[in-house]
PDB file of C-alpha atoms in Angstrom:
ATOM      1  CA  MET A 288       0.000   0.000   0.000  1.00 47.00           C
ATOM      2  CA  THR A 289       1.418   3.394  -0.987  1.00 46.00           C
ATOM      3  CA  GLU A 290       0.923   6.551   1.022  1.00 47.00           C
ATOM      4  CA  ARG A 291       0.106   9.699  -0.883  1.00 43.00           C
ATOM      5  CA  THR A 292       0.702  13.212   0.443  1.00 44.00           C
ATOM      6  CA  SER A 293      -0.668  16.577  -0.551  1.00 43.00           C
ATOM      7  CA  PRO A 294       1.771  19.231  -1.817  1.00 46.00           C
ATOM      8  CA  ALA A 295       1.287  21.287   1.354  1.00 46.00           C
ATOM      9  CA  THR A 296       2.552  18.504   3.592  1.00 45.00           C
ATOM     10  CA  ALA A 297       5.103  16.993   1.243  1.00 46.00           C
ATOM     11  CA  GLY A 298       8.707  17.256   2.339  1.00 44.00           C
ATOM     12  CA  PRO A 299      11.810  17.436   0.178  1.00 47.00           C
ATOM     13  CA  THR A 300      13.167  14.286  -1.417  1.00 46.00           C
ATOM     14  CA  SER A 301      16.754  13.364  -2.032  1.00 44.00           C
ATOM     15  CA  ALA A 302      16.550  15.006  -5.462  1.00 46.00           C
ATOM     16  CA  GLY A 303      15.783  18.373  -3.825  1.00 46.00           C
ATOM     17  CA  GLY A 304      12.274  18.862  -5.217  1.00 46.00           C
ATOM     18  CA  PRO A 305       8.910  18.341  -3.612  1.00 48.00           C
ATOM     19  CA  ALA A 306       8.022  14.744  -2.813  1.00 47.00           C
ATOM     20  CA  SER A 307       5.027  14.943  -5.104  1.00 46.00           C
ATOM     21  CA  ALA A 308       6.922  16.351  -8.099  1.00 48.00           C
ATOM     22  CA  GLY A 309       7.014  13.122 -10.057  1.00 47.00           C
ATOM     23  CA  GLY A 310       3.871  11.415  -8.832  1.00 48.00           C
ATOM     24  CA  PRO A 311       0.192  12.113  -8.389  1.00 50.00           C
ATOM     25  CA  THR A 312      -1.219  13.771  -5.323  1.00 52.00           C
ATOM     26  CA  SER A 313      -4.309  12.913  -3.389  1.00 51.00           C
ATOM     27  CA  ALA A 314      -7.229  15.092  -4.379  1.00 54.00           C
ATOM     28  CA  GLY A 315      -9.438  13.805  -1.601  1.00 57.00           C
ATOM     29  CA  PRO A 316     -11.358  10.618  -0.942  1.00 64.00           C
ATOM     30  CA  GLY A 317     -12.910   9.122  -4.040  1.00 64.00           C
ATOM     31  CA  ARG A 318     -11.362  11.659  -6.424  1.00 62.00           C
ATOM     32  CA  ARG A 319      -8.846  11.132  -9.147  1.00 61.00           C
ATOM     33  CA  PRO A 320      -5.380  12.587  -8.663  1.00 59.00           C
ATOM     34  CA  ARG A 321      -4.834  16.005 -10.280  1.00 60.00           C
ATOM     35  CA  ARG A 322      -2.055  16.390 -12.818  1.00 59.00           C
ATOM     36  CA  ASP A 323      -1.248  18.804 -15.567  1.00 60.00           C
ATOM     37  CA  ARG A 324      -2.714  18.160 -18.988  1.00 63.00           C
ATOM     38  CA  HIS A 325       0.286  16.118 -20.142  1.00 66.00           C
ATOM     39  CA  GLY A 326       0.199  13.902 -17.056  1.00 64.00           C
ATOM     40  CA  ARG A 327       3.695  14.745 -15.879  1.00 66.00           C
ATOM     41  CA  GLY A 328       3.077  16.950 -12.860  1.00 65.00           C
ATOM     42  CA  LEU A 329       5.319  19.790 -11.795  1.00 62.00           C
ATOM     43  CA  ARG A 330       8.851  19.286 -13.109  1.00 64.00           C
ATOM     44  CA  GLY A 331      10.725  21.736 -10.938  1.00 65.00           C
ATOM     45  CA  ARG A 332      10.755  25.170  -9.363  1.00 66.00           C
ATOM     46  CA  LEU A 333       9.094  27.970 -11.286  1.00 69.00           C
ATOM     47  CA  VAL A 334      11.617  30.553 -10.120  1.00 70.00           C
ATOM     48  CA  PRO A 335      15.144  30.255  -8.759  1.00 72.00           C
ATOM     49  CA  ALA A 336      15.451  29.705  -5.014  1.00 68.00           C
ATOM     50  CA  THR A 337      17.158  33.085  -4.569  1.00 76.00           C
ATOM     51  CA  VAL A 338      14.200  35.055  -5.941  1.00 73.00           C
ATOM     52  CA  PRO A 339      11.114  35.612  -3.777  1.00 66.00           C
ATOM     53  CA  LEU A 340       7.959  34.293  -5.418  1.00 70.00           C
ATOM     54  CA  ALA A 341       5.839  37.277  -4.501  1.00 72.00           C
ATOM     55  CA  ARG A 342       5.992  40.129  -2.022  1.00 77.00           C
ATOM     56  CA  THR A 343       2.676  41.478  -0.844  1.00 84.00           C
ATOM     57  CA  LYS A 344       2.115  45.165  -0.269  1.00 88.00           C
ATOM     58  CA  ALA A 345       1.927  44.496   3.454  1.00 90.00           C
ATOM     59  CA  GLU A 346       5.316  42.732   3.452  1.00 90.00           C
ATOM     60  CA  ILE A 347       6.914  45.558   1.476  1.00 91.00           C
ATOM     61  CA  PHE A 348       5.418  48.109   3.883  1.00 94.00           C
ATOM     62  CA  ASP A 349       6.661  46.147   6.901  1.00 94.00           C
ATOM     63  CA  ASP A 350      10.170  46.127   5.402  1.00 94.00           C
ATOM     64  CA  LEU A 351      10.063  49.910   4.962  1.00 94.00           C
ATOM     65  CA  VAL A 352       9.029  50.339   8.599  1.00 95.00           C
ATOM     66  CA  LEU A 353      11.769  47.966   9.779  1.00 95.00           C
ATOM     67  CA  ASP A 354      14.421  49.821   7.771  1.00 94.00           C
ATOM     68  CA  THR A 355      13.567  53.132   9.421  1.00 93.00           C
ATOM     69  CA  VAL A 356      13.185  51.653  12.906  1.00 94.00           C
ATOM     70  CA  GLU A 357      16.510  49.799  12.666  1.00 94.00           C
ATOM     71  CA  SER A 358      18.350  52.951  11.587  1.00 93.00           C
ATOM     72  CA  LEU A 359      16.815  54.863  14.519  1.00 92.00           C
ATOM     73  CA  GLU A 360      17.594  52.074  16.985  1.00 92.00           C
ATOM     74  CA  ARG A 361      21.256  52.080  15.944  1.00 92.00           C
ATOM     75  CA  ARG A 362      21.545  55.755  16.928  1.00 91.00           C
ATOM     76  CA  TYR A 363      19.067  55.884  19.825  1.00 90.00           C
ATOM     77  CA  ALA A 364      19.174  52.366  21.289  1.00 90.00           C
ATOM     78  CA  LYS A 365      18.858  53.508  24.894  1.00 91.00           C
ATOM     79  CA  GLU A 366      15.912  55.867  24.289  1.00 89.00           C
ATOM     80  CA  LEU A 367      13.975  53.383  22.113  1.00 90.00           C
ATOM     81  CA  ALA A 368      14.714  50.269  24.190  1.00 89.00           C
ATOM     82  CA  GLY A 369      11.120  49.638  25.307  1.00 87.00           C
ATOM     83  CA  VAL A 370       9.221  51.187  22.398  1.00 91.00           C
ATOM     84  CA  GLU A 371       7.005  48.907  20.304  1.00 93.00           C
ATOM     85  CA  PHE A 372       6.308  49.614  16.645  1.00 94.00           C
ATOM     86  CA  ALA A 373       3.192  48.194  15.011  1.00 94.00           C
ATOM     87  CA  VAL A 374       1.436  48.314  11.659  1.00 95.00           C
ATOM     88  CA  GLU A 375      -2.310  48.131  11.185  1.00 93.00           C
ATOM     89  CA  ASP A 376      -4.074  48.153   7.850  1.00 93.00           C
ATOM     90  CA  VAL A 377      -6.575  50.899   8.659  1.00 90.00           C
ATOM     91  CA  PRO A 378      -7.168  53.176  11.642  1.00 87.00           C
ATOM     92  CA  PRO A 379      -9.978  52.370  14.067  1.00 83.00           C
ATOM     93  CA  ASP A 380     -13.305  53.993  13.312  1.00 78.00           C
ATOM     94  CA  LEU A 381     -13.494  56.871  15.791  1.00 68.00           C
ATOM     95  CA  ASN A 382     -15.345  60.176  15.492  1.00 61.00           C
ATOM     96  CA  VAL A 383     -12.641  62.247  17.169  1.00 59.00           C
ATOM     97  CA  TYR A 384      -8.964  61.414  17.439  1.00 61.00           C
ATOM     98  CA  ASP A 385      -6.738  62.466  20.320  1.00 68.00           C
ATOM     99  CA  SER A 386      -3.677  64.671  19.997  1.00 66.00           C
ATOM    100  CA  ASP A 387      -1.525  61.522  19.861  1.00 71.00           C
ATOM    101  CA  VAL A 388      -2.707  60.831  16.295  1.00 78.00           C
ATOM    102  CA  LEU A 389      -0.813  62.145  13.277  1.00 77.00           C
ATOM    103  CA  GLU A 390      -3.433  63.083  10.680  1.00 73.00           C
ATOM    104  CA  ASP A 391      -3.506  64.203   7.088  1.00 75.00           C
ATOM    105  CA  GLY A 392      -6.723  66.161   6.894  1.00 75.00           C
ATOM    106  CA  GLU A 393      -9.244  63.905   8.601  1.00 79.00           C
ATOM    107  CA  VAL A 394      -7.399  60.629   7.980  1.00 83.00           C
ATOM    108  CA  PRO A 395      -5.043  59.250  10.653  1.00 88.00           C
ATOM    109  CA  LEU A 396      -1.637  58.095   9.417  1.00 90.00           C
ATOM    110  CA  ALA A 397      -0.063  57.013  12.715  1.00 92.00           C
ATOM    111  CA  ARG A 398      -0.708  57.006  16.424  1.00 90.00           C
ATOM    112  CA  LEU A 399       1.537  57.304  19.452  1.00 89.00           C
ATOM    113  CA  LEU A 400       0.332  55.426  22.499  1.00 86.00           C
ATOM    114  CA  PRO A 401       2.450  56.566  25.462  1.00 82.00           C
ATOM    115  CA  GLY A 402       3.365  53.848  27.910  1.00 78.00           C
ATOM    116  CA  ARG A 403       1.998  53.468  31.412  1.00 75.00           C
ATOM    117  CA  PRO A 404       4.522  52.801  34.136  1.00 71.00           C
ATOM    118  CA  GLY A 405       3.361  51.006  37.221  1.00 66.00           C
ATOM    119  CA  ARG A 406       2.202  47.580  38.259  1.00 67.00           C
ATOM    120  CA  GLN A 407       0.805  46.687  34.836  1.00 70.00           C
ATOM    121  CA  GLU A 408       3.504  48.363  32.807  1.00 79.00           C
ATOM    122  CA  VAL A 409       2.566  49.071  29.202  1.00 84.00           C
ATOM    123  CA  PRO A 410       5.419  50.072  26.894  1.00 87.00           C
ATOM    124  CA  PRO A 411       5.083  53.054  24.545  1.00 89.00           C
ATOM    125  CA  ARG A 412       3.754  52.039  21.155  1.00 92.00           C
ATOM    126  CA  ILE A 413       3.826  53.685  17.735  1.00 93.00           C
ATOM    127  CA  VAL A 414       1.196  52.389  15.311  1.00 94.00           C
ATOM    128  CA  LEU A 415       1.362  53.142  11.584  1.00 95.00           C
ATOM    129  CA  TYR A 416      -1.717  52.759   9.393  1.00 94.00           C
ATOM    130  CA  ARG A 417      -0.635  51.100   6.156  1.00 95.00           C
ATOM    131  CA  ARG A 418      -3.515  51.803   3.760  1.00 95.00           C
ATOM    132  CA  PRO A 419      -3.733  55.598   4.325  1.00 93.00           C
ATOM    133  CA  LEU A 420       0.046  55.894   3.928  1.00 95.00           C
ATOM    134  CA  GLU A 421       0.070  53.794   0.747  1.00 94.00           C
ATOM    135  CA  PHE A 422      -2.780  55.852  -0.673  1.00 93.00           C
ATOM    136  CA  ARG A 423      -0.779  59.076  -0.272  1.00 92.00           C
ATOM    137  CA  ALA A 424       2.373  57.755  -1.954  1.00 92.00           C
ATOM    138  CA  MET A 425       2.978  57.909  -5.698  1.00 93.00           C
ATOM    139  CA  ASP A 426       5.491  55.028  -5.824  1.00 93.00           C
ATOM    140  CA  ARG A 427       7.630  52.872  -3.561  1.00 92.00           C
ATOM    141  CA  GLU A 428      10.317  55.527  -3.062  1.00 94.00           C
ATOM    142  CA  ASP A 429       7.683  58.082  -2.111  1.00 95.00           C
ATOM    143  CA  LEU A 430       6.160  55.567   0.311  1.00 95.00           C
ATOM    144  CA  ALA A 431       9.579  54.915   1.873  1.00 95.00           C
ATOM    145  CA  ASP A 432      10.076  58.665   2.403  1.00 95.00           C
ATOM    146  CA  LEU A 433       6.584  59.069   3.837  1.00 95.00           C
ATOM    147  CA  VAL A 434       6.995  56.130   6.236  1.00 95.00           C
ATOM    148  CA  HIS A 435      10.379  57.500   7.315  1.00 95.00           C
ATOM    149  CA  ASP A 436       8.943  60.977   7.950  1.00 94.00           C
ATOM    150  CA  VAL A 437       5.953  59.649   9.905  1.00 94.00           C
ATOM    151  CA  ILE A 438       8.111  57.427  12.125  1.00 95.00           C
ATOM    152  CA  ILE A 439      10.585  60.262  12.736  1.00 94.00           C
ATOM    153  CA  GLU A 440       7.756  62.583  13.745  1.00 93.00           C
ATOM    154  CA  GLN A 441       6.173  60.048  16.094  1.00 93.00           C
ATOM    155  CA  VAL A 442       9.502  59.141  17.727  1.00 93.00           C
ATOM    156  CA  ALA A 443      10.288  62.854  18.121  1.00 92.00           C
ATOM    157  CA  ASN A 444       6.922  63.344  19.854  1.00 91.00           C
ATOM    158  CA  LEU A 445       7.645  60.398  22.132  1.00 90.00           C
ATOM    159  CA  LEU A 446      11.130  61.608  23.074  1.00 89.00           C
ATOM    160  CA  GLY A 447      10.126  65.283  23.248  1.00 89.00           C
ATOM    161  CA  VAL A 448      12.686  66.453  20.683  1.00 90.00           C
ATOM    162  CA  ASP A 449      12.549  68.268  17.366  1.00 89.00           C
ATOM    163  CA  PRO A 450      12.006  65.932  14.350  1.00 88.00           C
ATOM    164  CA  ASP A 451      14.883  67.674  12.500  1.00 88.00           C
ATOM    165  CA  GLU A 452      17.185  66.595  15.314  1.00 87.00           C
ATOM    166  CA  LEU A 453      16.309  62.918  14.729  1.00 82.00           C
ATOM    167  CA  SER A 454      16.437  62.941  10.937  1.00 77.00           C
ATOM    168  CA  SER A 455      19.915  64.481  10.709  1.00 66.00           C
TER     169      SER A 455
END
């Protein structure tokens, strides 16, 4: 009796490809195995292993945030030691936003949540809203600049310094 595995659970074989590359896969109980129209199955990788298959907008945005945060943490490690940075797709639906929200017109771009010392200590948190920032950028370079500027401004507000002091 042979055991069949689905592509999601198949591990690598000694040849380096997926275990199901040369043989049929289980399509469920009572169903015929699915293969390409020539009956050969997938022959190999579609792209080289060094190239990412696809990067989502959210992953690209997260990388832009990480780049800026890492550059700030190299220079201000002590001041930013407990600060959390987060990304949310859209801002919460509120009628009025506090002064801790960085807005463009009526749309929030980021929010600074100051920490609470005490018994239930909550670290300071800077939240960026991905969709409003992406909407305001013309291209990826513009988005990188916008993300950088927003993070600089929020960190400056947190530390109580001038944003020009941080960006230089």
